[in-house]
Short mmCIF file of C-alpha atoms and ligand atoms in Angstrom, two decimals:
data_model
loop_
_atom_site.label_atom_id
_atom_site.label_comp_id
_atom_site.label_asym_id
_atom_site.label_seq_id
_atom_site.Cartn_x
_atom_site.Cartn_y
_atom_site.Cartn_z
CA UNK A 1 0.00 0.00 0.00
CA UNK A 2 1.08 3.17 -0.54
CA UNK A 3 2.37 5.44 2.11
CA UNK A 4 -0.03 8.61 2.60
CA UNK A 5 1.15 12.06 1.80
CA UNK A 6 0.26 14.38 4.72
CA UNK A 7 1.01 17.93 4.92
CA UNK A 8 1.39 19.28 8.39
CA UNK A 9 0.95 22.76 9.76
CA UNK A 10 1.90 24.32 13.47
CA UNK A 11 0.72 28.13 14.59
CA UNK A 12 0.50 27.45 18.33
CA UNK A 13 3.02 30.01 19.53
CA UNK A 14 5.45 31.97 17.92
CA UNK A 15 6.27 29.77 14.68
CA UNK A 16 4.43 29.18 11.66
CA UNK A 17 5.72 25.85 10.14
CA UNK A 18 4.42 23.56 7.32
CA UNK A 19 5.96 20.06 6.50
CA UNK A 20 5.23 17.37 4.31
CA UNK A 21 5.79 13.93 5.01
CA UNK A 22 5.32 10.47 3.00
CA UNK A 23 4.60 7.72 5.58
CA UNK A 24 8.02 8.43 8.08
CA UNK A 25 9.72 10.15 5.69
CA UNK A 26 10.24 13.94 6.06
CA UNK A 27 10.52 15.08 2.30
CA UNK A 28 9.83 18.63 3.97
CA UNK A 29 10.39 20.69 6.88
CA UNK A 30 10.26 24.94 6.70
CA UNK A 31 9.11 26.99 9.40
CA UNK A 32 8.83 31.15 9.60
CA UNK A 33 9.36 32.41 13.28
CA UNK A 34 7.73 35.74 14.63
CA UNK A 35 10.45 35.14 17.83
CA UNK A 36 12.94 38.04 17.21
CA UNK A 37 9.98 40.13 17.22
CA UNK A 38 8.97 38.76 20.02
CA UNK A 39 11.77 39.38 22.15
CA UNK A 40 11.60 43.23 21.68
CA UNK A 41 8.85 42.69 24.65
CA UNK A 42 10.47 39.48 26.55
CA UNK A 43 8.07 37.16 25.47
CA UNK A 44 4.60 36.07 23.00
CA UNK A 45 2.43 38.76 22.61
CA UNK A 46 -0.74 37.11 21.23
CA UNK A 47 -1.98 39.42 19.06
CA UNK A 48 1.74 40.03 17.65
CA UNK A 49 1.68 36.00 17.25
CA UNK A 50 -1.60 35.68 15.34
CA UNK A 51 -0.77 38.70 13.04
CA UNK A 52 2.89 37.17 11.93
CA UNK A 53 0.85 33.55 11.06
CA UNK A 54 -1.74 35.40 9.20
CA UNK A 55 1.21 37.05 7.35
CA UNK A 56 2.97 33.32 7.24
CA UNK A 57 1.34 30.95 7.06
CA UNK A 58 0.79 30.88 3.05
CA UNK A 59 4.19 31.15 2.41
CA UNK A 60 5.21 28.60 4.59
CA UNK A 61 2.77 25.85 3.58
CA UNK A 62 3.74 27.00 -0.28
CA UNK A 63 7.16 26.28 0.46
CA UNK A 64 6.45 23.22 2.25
CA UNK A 65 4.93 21.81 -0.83
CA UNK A 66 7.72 23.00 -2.90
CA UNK A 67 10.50 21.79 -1.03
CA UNK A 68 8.71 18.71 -1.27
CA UNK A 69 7.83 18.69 -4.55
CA UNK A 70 4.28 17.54 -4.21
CA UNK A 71 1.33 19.08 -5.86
CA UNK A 72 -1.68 20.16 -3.08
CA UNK A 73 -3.75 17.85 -5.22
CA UNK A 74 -1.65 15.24 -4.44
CA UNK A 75 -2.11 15.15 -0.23
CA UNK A 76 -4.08 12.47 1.37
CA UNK A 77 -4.77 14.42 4.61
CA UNK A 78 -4.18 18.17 6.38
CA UNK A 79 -3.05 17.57 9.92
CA UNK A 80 -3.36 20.87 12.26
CA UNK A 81 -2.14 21.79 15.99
CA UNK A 82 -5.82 22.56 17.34
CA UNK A 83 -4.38 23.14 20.70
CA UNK A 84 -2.99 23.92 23.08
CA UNK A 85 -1.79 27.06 22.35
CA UNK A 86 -2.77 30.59 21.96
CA UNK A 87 -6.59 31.12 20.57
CA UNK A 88 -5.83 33.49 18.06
CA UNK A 89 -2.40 32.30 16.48
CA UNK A 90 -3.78 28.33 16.83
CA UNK A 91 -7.12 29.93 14.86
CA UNK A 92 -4.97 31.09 12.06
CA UNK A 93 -3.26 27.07 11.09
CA UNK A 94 -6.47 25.68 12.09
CA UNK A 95 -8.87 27.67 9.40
CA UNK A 96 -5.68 27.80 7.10
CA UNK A 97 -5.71 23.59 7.41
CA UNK A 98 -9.93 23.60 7.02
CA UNK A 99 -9.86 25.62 4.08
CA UNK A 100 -7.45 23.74 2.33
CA UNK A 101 -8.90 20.19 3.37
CA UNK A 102 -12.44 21.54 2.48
CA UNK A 103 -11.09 22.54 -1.04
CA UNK A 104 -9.30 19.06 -2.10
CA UNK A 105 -11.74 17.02 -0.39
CA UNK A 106 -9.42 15.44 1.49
CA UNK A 107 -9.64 14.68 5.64
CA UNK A 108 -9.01 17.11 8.16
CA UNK A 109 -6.45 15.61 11.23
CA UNK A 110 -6.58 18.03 14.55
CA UNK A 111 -3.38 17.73 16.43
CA UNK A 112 -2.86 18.01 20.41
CA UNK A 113 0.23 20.16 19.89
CA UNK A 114 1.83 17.40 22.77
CA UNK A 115 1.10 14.24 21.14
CA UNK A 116 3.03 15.96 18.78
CA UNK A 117 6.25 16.49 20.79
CA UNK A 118 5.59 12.73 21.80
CA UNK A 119 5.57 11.55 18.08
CA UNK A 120 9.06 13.51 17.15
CA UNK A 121 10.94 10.53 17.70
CA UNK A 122 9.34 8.34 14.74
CA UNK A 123 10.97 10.98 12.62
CA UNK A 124 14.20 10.14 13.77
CA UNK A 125 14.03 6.27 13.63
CA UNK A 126 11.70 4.74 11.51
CA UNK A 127 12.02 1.64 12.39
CA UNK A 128 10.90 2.87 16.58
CA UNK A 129 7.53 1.19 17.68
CA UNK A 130 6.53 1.60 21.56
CA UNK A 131 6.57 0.34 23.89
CA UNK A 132 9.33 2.99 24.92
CA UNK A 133 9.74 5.52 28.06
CA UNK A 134 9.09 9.06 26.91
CA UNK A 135 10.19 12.24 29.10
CA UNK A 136 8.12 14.91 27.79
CA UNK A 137 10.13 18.34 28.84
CA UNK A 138 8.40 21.58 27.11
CA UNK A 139 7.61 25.09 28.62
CA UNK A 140 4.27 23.56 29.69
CA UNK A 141 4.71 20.06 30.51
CA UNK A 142 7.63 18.29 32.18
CA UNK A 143 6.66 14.42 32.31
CA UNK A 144 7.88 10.87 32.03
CA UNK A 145 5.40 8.77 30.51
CA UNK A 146 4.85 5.09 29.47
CA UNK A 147 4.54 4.77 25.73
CA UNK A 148 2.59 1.49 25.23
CA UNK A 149 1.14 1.89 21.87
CA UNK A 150 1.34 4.89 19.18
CA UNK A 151 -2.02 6.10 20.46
CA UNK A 152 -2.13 4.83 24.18
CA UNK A 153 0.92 6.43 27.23
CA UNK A 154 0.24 6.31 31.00
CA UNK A 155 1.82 9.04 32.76
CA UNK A 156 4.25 7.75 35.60
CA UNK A 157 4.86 11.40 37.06
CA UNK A 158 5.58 14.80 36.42
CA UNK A 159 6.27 17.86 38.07
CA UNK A 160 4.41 19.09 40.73
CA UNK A 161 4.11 23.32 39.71
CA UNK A 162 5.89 24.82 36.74
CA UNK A 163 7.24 22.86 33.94
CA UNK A 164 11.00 22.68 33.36
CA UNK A 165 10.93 25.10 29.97
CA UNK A 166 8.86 27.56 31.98
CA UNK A 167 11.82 27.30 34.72
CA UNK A 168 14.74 27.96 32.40
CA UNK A 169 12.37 31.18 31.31
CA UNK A 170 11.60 32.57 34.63
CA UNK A 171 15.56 32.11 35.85
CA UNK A 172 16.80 33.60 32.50
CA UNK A 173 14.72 36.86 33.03
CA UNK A 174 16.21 36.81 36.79
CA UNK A 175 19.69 36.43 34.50
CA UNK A 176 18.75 39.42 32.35
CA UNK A 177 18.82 36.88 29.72
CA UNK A 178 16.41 37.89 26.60
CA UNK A 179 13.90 36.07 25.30
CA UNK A 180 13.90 32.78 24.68
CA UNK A 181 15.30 31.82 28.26
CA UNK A 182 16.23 28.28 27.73
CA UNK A 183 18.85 28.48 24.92
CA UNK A 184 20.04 31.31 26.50
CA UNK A 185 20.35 29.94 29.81
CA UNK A 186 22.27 26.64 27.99
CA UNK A 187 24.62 29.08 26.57
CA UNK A 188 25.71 30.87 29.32
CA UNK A 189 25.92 27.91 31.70
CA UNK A 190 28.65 26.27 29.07
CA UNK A 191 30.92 29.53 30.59
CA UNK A 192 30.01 28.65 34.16
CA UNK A 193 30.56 25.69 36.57
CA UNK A 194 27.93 24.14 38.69
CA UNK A 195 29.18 25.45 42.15
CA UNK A 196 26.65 26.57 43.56
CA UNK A 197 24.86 24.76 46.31
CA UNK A 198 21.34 23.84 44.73
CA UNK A 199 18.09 22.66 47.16
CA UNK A 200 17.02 19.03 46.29
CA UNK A 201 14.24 18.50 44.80
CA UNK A 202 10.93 18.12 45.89
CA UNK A 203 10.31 14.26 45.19
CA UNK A 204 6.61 13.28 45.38
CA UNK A 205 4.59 10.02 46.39
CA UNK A 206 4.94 8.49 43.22
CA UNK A 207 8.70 8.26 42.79
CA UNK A 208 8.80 10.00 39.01
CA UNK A 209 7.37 13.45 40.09
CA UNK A 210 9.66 16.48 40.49
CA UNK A 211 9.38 20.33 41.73
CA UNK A 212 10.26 23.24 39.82
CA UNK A 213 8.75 26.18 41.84
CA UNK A 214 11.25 25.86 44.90
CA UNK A 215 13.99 25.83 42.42
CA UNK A 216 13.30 29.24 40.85
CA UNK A 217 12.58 30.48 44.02
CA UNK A 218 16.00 29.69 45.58
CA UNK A 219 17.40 31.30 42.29
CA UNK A 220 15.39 34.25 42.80
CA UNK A 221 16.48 34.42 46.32
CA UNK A 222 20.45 33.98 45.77
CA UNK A 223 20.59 36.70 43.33
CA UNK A 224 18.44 39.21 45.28
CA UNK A 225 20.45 38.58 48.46
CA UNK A 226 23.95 38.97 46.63
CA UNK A 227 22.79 42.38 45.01
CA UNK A 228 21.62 43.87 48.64
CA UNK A 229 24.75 42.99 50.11
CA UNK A 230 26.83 44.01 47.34
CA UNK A 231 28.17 41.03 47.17
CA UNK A 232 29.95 39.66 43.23
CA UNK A 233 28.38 36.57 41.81
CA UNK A 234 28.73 35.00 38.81
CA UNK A 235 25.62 35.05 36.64
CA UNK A 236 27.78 32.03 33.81
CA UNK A 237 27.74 29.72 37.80
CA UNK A 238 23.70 30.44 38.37
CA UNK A 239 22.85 29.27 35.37
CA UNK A 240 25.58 26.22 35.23
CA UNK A 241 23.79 25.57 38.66
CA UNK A 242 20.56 25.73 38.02
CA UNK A 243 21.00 23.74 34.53
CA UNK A 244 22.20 20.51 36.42
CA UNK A 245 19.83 20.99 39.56
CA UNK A 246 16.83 21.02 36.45
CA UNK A 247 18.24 18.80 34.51
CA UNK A 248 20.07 16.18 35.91
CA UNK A 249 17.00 14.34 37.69
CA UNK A 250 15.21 14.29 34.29
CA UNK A 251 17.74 12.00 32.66
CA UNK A 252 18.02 10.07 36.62
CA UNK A 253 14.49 9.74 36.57
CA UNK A 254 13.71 8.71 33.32
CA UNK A 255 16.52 5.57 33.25
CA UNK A 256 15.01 4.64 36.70
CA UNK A 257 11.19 4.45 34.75
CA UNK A 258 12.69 2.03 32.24
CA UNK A 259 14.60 0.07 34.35
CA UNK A 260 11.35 -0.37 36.74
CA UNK A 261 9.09 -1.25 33.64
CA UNK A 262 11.71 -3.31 32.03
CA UNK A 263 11.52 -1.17 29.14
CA UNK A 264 15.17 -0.79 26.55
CA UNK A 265 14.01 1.90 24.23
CA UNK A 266 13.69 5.55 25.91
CA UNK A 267 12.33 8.63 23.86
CA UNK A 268 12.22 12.39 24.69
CA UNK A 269 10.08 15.18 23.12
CA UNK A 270 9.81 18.88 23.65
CA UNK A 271 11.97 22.22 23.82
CA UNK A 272 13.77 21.32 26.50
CA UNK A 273 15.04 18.25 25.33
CA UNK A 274 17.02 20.84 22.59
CA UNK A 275 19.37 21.53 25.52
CA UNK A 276 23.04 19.65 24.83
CA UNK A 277 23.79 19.31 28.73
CA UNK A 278 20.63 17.56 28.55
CA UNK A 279 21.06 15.45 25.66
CA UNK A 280 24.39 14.60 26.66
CA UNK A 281 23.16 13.22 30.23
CA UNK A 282 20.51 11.20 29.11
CA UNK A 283 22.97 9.83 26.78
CA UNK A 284 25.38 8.81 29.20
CA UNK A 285 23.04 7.22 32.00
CA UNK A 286 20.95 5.17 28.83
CA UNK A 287 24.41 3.82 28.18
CA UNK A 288 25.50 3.39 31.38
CA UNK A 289 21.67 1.25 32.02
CA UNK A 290 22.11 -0.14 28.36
CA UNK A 291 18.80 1.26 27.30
CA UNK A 292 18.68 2.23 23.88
CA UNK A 293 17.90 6.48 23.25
CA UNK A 294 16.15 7.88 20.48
CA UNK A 295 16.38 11.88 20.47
CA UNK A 296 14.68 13.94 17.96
CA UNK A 297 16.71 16.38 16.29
CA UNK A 298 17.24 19.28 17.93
CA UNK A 299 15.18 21.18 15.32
CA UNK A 300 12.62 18.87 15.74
CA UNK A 301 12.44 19.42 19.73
CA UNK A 302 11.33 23.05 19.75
CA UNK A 303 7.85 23.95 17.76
CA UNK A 304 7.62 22.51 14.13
CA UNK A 305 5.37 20.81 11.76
CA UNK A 306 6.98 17.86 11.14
CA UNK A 307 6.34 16.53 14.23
CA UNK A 308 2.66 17.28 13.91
CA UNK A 309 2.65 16.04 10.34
CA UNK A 310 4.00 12.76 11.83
CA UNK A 311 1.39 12.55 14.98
CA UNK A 312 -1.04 13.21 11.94
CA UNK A 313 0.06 10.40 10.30
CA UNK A 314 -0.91 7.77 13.47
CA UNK A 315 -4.46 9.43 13.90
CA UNK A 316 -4.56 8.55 9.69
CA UNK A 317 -4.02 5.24 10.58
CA UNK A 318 -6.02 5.10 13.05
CA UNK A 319 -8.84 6.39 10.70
CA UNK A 320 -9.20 9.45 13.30
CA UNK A 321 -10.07 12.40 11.49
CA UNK A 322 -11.53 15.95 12.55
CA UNK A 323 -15.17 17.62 11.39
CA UNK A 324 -14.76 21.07 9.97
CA UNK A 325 -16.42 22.10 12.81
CA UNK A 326 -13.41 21.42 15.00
CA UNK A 327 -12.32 24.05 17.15
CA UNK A 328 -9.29 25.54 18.58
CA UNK A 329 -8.41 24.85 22.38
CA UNK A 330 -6.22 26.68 24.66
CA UNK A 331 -5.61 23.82 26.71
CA UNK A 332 -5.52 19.98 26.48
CA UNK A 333 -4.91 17.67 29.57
CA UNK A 334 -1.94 15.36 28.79
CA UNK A 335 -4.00 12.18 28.07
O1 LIG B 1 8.18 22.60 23.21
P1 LIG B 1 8.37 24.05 23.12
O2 LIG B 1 9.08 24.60 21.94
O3 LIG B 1 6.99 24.79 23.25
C1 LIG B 1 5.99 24.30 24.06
O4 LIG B 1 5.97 24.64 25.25
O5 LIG B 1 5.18 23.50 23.52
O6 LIG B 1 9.13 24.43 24.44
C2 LIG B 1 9.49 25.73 24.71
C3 LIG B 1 10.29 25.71 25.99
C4 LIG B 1 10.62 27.10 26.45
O7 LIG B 1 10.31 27.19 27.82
C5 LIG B 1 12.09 27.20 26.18
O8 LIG B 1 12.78 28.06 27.05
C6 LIG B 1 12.54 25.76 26.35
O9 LIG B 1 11.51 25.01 25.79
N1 LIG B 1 13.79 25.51 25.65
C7 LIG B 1 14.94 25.17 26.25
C8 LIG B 1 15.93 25.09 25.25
N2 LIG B 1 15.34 25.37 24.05
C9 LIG B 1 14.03 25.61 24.31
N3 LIG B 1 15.22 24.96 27.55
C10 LIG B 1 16.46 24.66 27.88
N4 LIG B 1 17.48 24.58 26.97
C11 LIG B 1 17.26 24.78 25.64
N5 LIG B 1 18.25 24.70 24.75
ZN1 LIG B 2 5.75 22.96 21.75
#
């Protein structure tokens, strides 16, 4: 049988991304970012967001197809982030996506913009097939789930307040760091060492869940207490600091999971996992536990179609496909 042609499309936050894929195979993969913009005010505006898809998102699905060298006519199905996301810039992909489907009369997919994140890793490996450990690290979810089938994970913890990406964002505006935190934090931290005395964190019930919120906080308190007594510290150690203290029990944490479920094959999804200190640890403790790691490509960590072209392709396959009535959501449980 032949593989299906899906084009995918992502306007959650600030990128606008198209990408065309034949079964696993990424034949395209272009994306037009609004963040430089952005940063002039330290973060998304929504209304600057939506505005920069409207003006995008065209061009970046043309070019998609292009780069791809497929005909629209030739698509077997439109897969779209519905949510979660920001209403207005997830409204732009989502009508862009019905339109199109509408027009070639082919089936609309809706995306949970996290299943997405999840399904990165196919892209890397075609040959991956669960069951497999996920940790799922964005700026909205920090997780480490079960992966039993392509369509069914069981969430074995996650953090208990903010989300590691939202972390490395709060502590990089303490840093004076500009928007977006995390790569910035990464960089600076490769100046720094990890010298700083860091609290533990909060471990939960379950064994797999984690705190963020104390860790900021003790951030936020260091640097506020050096600067009334006048005291030097060095912004390059904070962030070298606070990198491993958020990091480092992420990879721990996620080898323990697939030891416990007898489990070899570990995956990872979301912007977070873009960090190289991260990458690199998870690296060394799968080897050091013999489990085998699958990382998406850095590009394919942070926000971009192909990931949701390639979720899109398991809901084809699963024959799930999306009214034209479908509707954007701001927010989607992890489920
Ligand atoms: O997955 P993502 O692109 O968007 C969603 O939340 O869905 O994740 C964005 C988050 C931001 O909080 C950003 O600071 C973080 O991922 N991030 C990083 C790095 N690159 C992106 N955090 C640490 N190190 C990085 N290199
Ligand atoms: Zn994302």
């Amino acid at each position: 049988m032949d593989q299906p042609l899906i084009l995918g499309i992502e306007s959650s936050c600030d990128e606008t991304a198209a990408a065309v894929i034949r079964g696993r195979i990424l034949l395209s993969d272009e994306i037009i970012s609004s963040a430089s913009v952005q940063a002039k005010f330290g973060g998304v505006v929504p209304e600057i967001a939506s505005r920069a898809h409207s003006d995008a998102v065209d061009e970046v699905v043309t070019r998609a197809l292009n780069a791809a060298n497929v005909r629209k006519e030739e698509l077997d199905a439109v897969a779209v982030t519905y949510g979660a996301g920001l209403l207005g810039a997830l409204l732009v992909g989502l009508s862009f996506a019905k339109g199109l489907a509408y027009g070639l009369q082919i089936p609309l997919i809706g995306v949970d913009h996290i299943r997405g994140h999840l399904a990165a890793g196919y892209l890397e490996n075609e040959a991956l097939t669960p069951p497999f450990i996920t940790l799922l690290a964005s700026g909205g979810h920090t997780a480490i789930l079960f992966t039993k089938t392509e369509t069914e994970f069981e969430v074995l913890g996650g953090t208990l307040d903010d989300a590691a990406g939202e972390a490395f964002d709060k502590v990089a505006r303490v840093l004076g760091l500009p928007y977006p935190g995390g790569p910035q934090v990464e960089k600076l931290a490769r100046e720094g060492k990890n010298v700083i005395p860091m609290p533990k964190m909060l471990k939960g019930m379950g064994g797999y869940d984690f705190s963020y919120s104390g860790l900021k906080t003790h951030i936020i308190n260091y640097v506020h207490t050096k600067e009334q007594k006048g005291e030097a510290w060095s912004r390059a150690d904070v962030a070298a600091s606070f990198q491993s203290a958020a990091l480092d029990i992420l990879a721990e944490k996620t080898v323990e999971a697939a030891k416990e479920r007898h489990i070899g094959t570990v995956t990872a999804g979301g912007g977070v996992i873009a960090n190289g200190y991260l990458r690199e640890k998870l690296q060394h403790a799968c080897e050091k536990a013999g489990l085998k790691l699958i990382l998406p490509a850095k590009k394919h960590c942070t926000d971009n179609a192909a990931m949701i072209a390639a979720e899109g392709l398991i809901q084809y396959r699963a024959g799930n496909f999306s009214p034209l009535s479908l509707n954007a959501c701001a927010s989607i449980p992890l489920r």
